[in-house]
Each structure stands twice: as C-alpha cells, then as structure tokens.
PDB file of C-alpha atoms in Angstrom:
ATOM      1  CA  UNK A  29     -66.309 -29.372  20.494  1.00  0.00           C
ATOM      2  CA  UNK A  30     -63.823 -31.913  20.245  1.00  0.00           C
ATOM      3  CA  UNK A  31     -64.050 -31.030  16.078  1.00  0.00           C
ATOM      4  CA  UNK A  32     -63.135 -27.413  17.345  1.00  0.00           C
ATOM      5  CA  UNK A  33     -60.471 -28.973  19.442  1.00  0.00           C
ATOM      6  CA  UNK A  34     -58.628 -30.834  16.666  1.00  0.00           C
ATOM      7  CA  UNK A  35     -58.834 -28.466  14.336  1.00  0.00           C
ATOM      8  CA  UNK A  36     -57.358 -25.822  16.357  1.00  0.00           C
ATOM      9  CA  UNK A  37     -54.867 -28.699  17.517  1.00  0.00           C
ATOM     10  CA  UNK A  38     -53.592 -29.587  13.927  1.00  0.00           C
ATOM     11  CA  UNK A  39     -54.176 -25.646  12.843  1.00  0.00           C
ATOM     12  CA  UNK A  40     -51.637 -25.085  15.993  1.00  0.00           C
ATOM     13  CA  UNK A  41     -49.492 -28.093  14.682  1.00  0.00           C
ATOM     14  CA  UNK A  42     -49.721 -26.407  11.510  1.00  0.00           C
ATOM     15  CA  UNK A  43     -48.521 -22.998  12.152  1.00  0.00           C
ATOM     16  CA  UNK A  44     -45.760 -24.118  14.536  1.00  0.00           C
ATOM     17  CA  UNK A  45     -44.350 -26.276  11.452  1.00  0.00           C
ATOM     18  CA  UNK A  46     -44.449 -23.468   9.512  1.00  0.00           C
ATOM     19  CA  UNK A  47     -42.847 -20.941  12.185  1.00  0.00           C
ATOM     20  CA  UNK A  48     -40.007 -23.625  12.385  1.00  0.00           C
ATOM     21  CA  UNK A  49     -39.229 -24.028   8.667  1.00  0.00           C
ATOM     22  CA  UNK A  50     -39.447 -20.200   8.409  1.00  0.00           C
ATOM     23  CA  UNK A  51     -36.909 -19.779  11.433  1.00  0.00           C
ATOM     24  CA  UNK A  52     -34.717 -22.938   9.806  1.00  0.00           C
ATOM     25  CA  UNK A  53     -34.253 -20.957   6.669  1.00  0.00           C
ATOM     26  CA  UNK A  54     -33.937 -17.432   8.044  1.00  0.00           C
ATOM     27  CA  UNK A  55     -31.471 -19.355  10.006  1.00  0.00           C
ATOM     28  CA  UNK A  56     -29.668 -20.781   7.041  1.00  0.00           C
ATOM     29  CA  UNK A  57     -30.027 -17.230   5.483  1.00  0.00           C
ATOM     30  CA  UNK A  58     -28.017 -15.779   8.553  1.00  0.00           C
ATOM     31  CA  UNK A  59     -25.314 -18.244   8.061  1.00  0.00           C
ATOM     32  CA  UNK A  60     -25.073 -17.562   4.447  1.00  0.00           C
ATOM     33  CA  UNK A  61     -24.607 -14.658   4.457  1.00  0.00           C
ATOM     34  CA  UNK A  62     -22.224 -14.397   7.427  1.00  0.00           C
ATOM     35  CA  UNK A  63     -20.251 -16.513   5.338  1.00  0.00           C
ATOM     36  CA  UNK A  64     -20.597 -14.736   2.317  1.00  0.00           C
ATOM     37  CA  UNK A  65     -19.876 -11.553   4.155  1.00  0.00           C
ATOM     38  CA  UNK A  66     -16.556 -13.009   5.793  1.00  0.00           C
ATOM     39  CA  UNK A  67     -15.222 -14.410   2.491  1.00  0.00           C
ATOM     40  CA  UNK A  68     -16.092 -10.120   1.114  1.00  0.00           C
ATOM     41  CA  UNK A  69     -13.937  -8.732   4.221  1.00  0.00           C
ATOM     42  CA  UNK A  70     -10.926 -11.483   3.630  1.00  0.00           C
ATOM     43  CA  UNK A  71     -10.839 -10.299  -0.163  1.00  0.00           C
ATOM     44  CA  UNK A  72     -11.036  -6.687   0.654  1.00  0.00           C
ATOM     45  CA  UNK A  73      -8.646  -7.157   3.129  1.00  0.00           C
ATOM     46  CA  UNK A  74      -5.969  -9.151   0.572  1.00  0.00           C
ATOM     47  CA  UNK A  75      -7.117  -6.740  -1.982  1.00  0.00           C
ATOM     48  CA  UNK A  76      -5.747  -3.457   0.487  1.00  0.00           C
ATOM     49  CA  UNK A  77      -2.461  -5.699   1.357  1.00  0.00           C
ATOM     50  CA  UNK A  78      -2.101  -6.147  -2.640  1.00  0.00           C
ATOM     51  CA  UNK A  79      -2.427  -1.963  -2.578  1.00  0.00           C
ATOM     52  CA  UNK A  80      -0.469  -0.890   0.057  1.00  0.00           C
ATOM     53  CA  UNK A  81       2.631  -3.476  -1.473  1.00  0.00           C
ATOM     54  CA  UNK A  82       2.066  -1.781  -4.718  1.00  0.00           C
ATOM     55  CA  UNK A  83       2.388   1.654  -3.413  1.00  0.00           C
ATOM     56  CA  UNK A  84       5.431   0.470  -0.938  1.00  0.00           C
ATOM     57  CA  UNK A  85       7.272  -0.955  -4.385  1.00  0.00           C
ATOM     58  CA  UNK A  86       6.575   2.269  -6.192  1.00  0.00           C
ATOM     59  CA  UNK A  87       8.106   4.702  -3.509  1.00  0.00           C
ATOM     60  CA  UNK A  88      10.722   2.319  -3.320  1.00  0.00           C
ATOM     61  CA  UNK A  89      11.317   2.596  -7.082  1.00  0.00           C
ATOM     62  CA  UNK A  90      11.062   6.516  -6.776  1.00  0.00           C
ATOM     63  CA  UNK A  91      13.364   6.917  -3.952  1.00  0.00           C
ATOM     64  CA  UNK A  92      16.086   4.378  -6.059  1.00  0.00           C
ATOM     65  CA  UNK A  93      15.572   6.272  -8.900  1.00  0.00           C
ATOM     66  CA  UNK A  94      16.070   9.664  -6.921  1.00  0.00           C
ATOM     67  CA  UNK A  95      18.877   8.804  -5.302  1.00  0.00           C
ATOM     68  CA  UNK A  96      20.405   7.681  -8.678  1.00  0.00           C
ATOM     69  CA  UNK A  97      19.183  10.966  -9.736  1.00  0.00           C
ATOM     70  CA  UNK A  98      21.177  12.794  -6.622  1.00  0.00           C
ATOM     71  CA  UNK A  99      24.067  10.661  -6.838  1.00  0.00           C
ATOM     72  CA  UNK A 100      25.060  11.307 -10.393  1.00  0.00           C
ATOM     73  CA  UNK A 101      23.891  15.636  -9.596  1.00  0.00           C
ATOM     74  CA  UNK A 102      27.248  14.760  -6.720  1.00  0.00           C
ATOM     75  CA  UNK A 103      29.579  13.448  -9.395  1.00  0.00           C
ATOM     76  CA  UNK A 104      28.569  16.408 -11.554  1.00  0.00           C
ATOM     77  CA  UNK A 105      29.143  18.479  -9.483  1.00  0.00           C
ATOM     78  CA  UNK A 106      31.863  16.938  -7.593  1.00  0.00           C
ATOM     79  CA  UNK A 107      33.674  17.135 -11.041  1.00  0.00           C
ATOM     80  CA  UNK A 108      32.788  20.550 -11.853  1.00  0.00           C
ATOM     81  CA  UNK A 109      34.416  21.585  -8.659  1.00  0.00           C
ATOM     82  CA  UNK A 110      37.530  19.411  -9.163  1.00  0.00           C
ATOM     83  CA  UNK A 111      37.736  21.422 -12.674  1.00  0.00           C
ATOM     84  CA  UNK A 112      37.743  24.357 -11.154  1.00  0.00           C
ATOM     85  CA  UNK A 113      39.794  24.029  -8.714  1.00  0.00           C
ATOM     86  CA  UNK A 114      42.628  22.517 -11.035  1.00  0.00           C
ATOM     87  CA  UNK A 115      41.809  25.621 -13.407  1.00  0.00           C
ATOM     88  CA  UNK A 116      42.436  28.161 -10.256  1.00  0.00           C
ATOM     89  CA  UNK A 117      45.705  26.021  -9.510  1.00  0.00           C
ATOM     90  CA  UNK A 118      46.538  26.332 -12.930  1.00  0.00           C
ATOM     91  CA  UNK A 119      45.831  30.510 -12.908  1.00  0.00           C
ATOM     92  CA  UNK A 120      47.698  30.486  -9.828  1.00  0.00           C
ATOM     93  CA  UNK A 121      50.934  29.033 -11.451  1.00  0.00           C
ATOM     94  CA  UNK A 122      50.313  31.078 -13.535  1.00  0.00           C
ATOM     95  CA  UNK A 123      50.489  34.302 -11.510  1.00  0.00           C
ATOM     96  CA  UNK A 124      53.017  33.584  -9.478  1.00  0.00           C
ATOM     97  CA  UNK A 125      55.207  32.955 -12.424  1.00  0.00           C
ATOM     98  CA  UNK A 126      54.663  35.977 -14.154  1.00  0.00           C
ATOM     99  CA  UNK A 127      54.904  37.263 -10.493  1.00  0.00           C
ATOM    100  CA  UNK A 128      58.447  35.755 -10.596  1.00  0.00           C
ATOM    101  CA  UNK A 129      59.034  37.504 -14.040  1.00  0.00           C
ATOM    102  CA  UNK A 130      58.672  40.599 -12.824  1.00  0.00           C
ATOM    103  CA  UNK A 131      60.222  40.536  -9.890  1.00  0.00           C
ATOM    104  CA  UNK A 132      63.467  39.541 -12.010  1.00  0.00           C
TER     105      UNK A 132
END
C-alpha cells in the first residue's frame, strides 16, 4: 500500500509538473502572440495613415491642377470676350459713322 501510495504521489507530482509547464508555455504562447498581433495592427494601422496621405496628396494635386486648368479656360475666355467686345465697339464706330455719312 504505501508502494501504491508513492507511486500515485510522485505520478500526481508528475502530472501536475507537467500541467504547469504546459500552462507556462501556452502562457508564453498567449503573450507572443498578443504581442505579435499588436505590433500587425500598429503596422496596418501606419500602413492605412501612409494610404489615406497618399490619396489626400493626390486630390490635392488634381484639384491644383484643375483649378490651373479652370483658371487659364477664365483668361481664355475672359480674352475672347474682351475681343469681341472691342470688335463690336469697333463695328459700332463704324456704323455710326457711315450713319453720319449719310445723314450728310
């Protein structure tokens, strides 16, 4: 009996170490990988920042470029118009004049 008894005693002993070291490195394991897992998120995270300033500088660089774009359409047009208005001054001198001449 007392065989029995410290056998099942160091079998007990045993099987407790071995629960322990299992639950130490499933621990460990946990810890890993929460760290592992944390270090994942904080590059995805820089890697979306990195994106979304990417995208932000590109519309930037389209609007600029746009309004460029619309701002040199103005001063066509803007000069266009100015052109035609001095040619409908200049076909309005010109009809009053002849205006003029015939009224003489």
């Amino acid at each position: 009996r007392d065989v029995c008894d410290t056998e099942q005693a160091e079998t007990r002993a045993g099987c407790e170490a071995q629960v322990h070291a299992a639950r130490g490195a499933c621990e460990r394991e946990v810890e890993e990988t929460r760290g592992s897992c944390a270090v994942t998120l904080e590059d995805a995270r820089a890697g979306c920042l990195r994106d979304v300033e990417e995208a932000r500088a590109a519309c930037e660089q389209q609007l600029e470029a746009a309004r460029a774009v619309s701002e040199h359409t103005l001063d066509e047009i803007r000069a266009t118009s100015e052109d035609a208005l001095r040619t409908i001054e200049e076909a309005l001198r010109t009809s009053e004049g002849k205006l003029l001449a015939c009224e003489e």
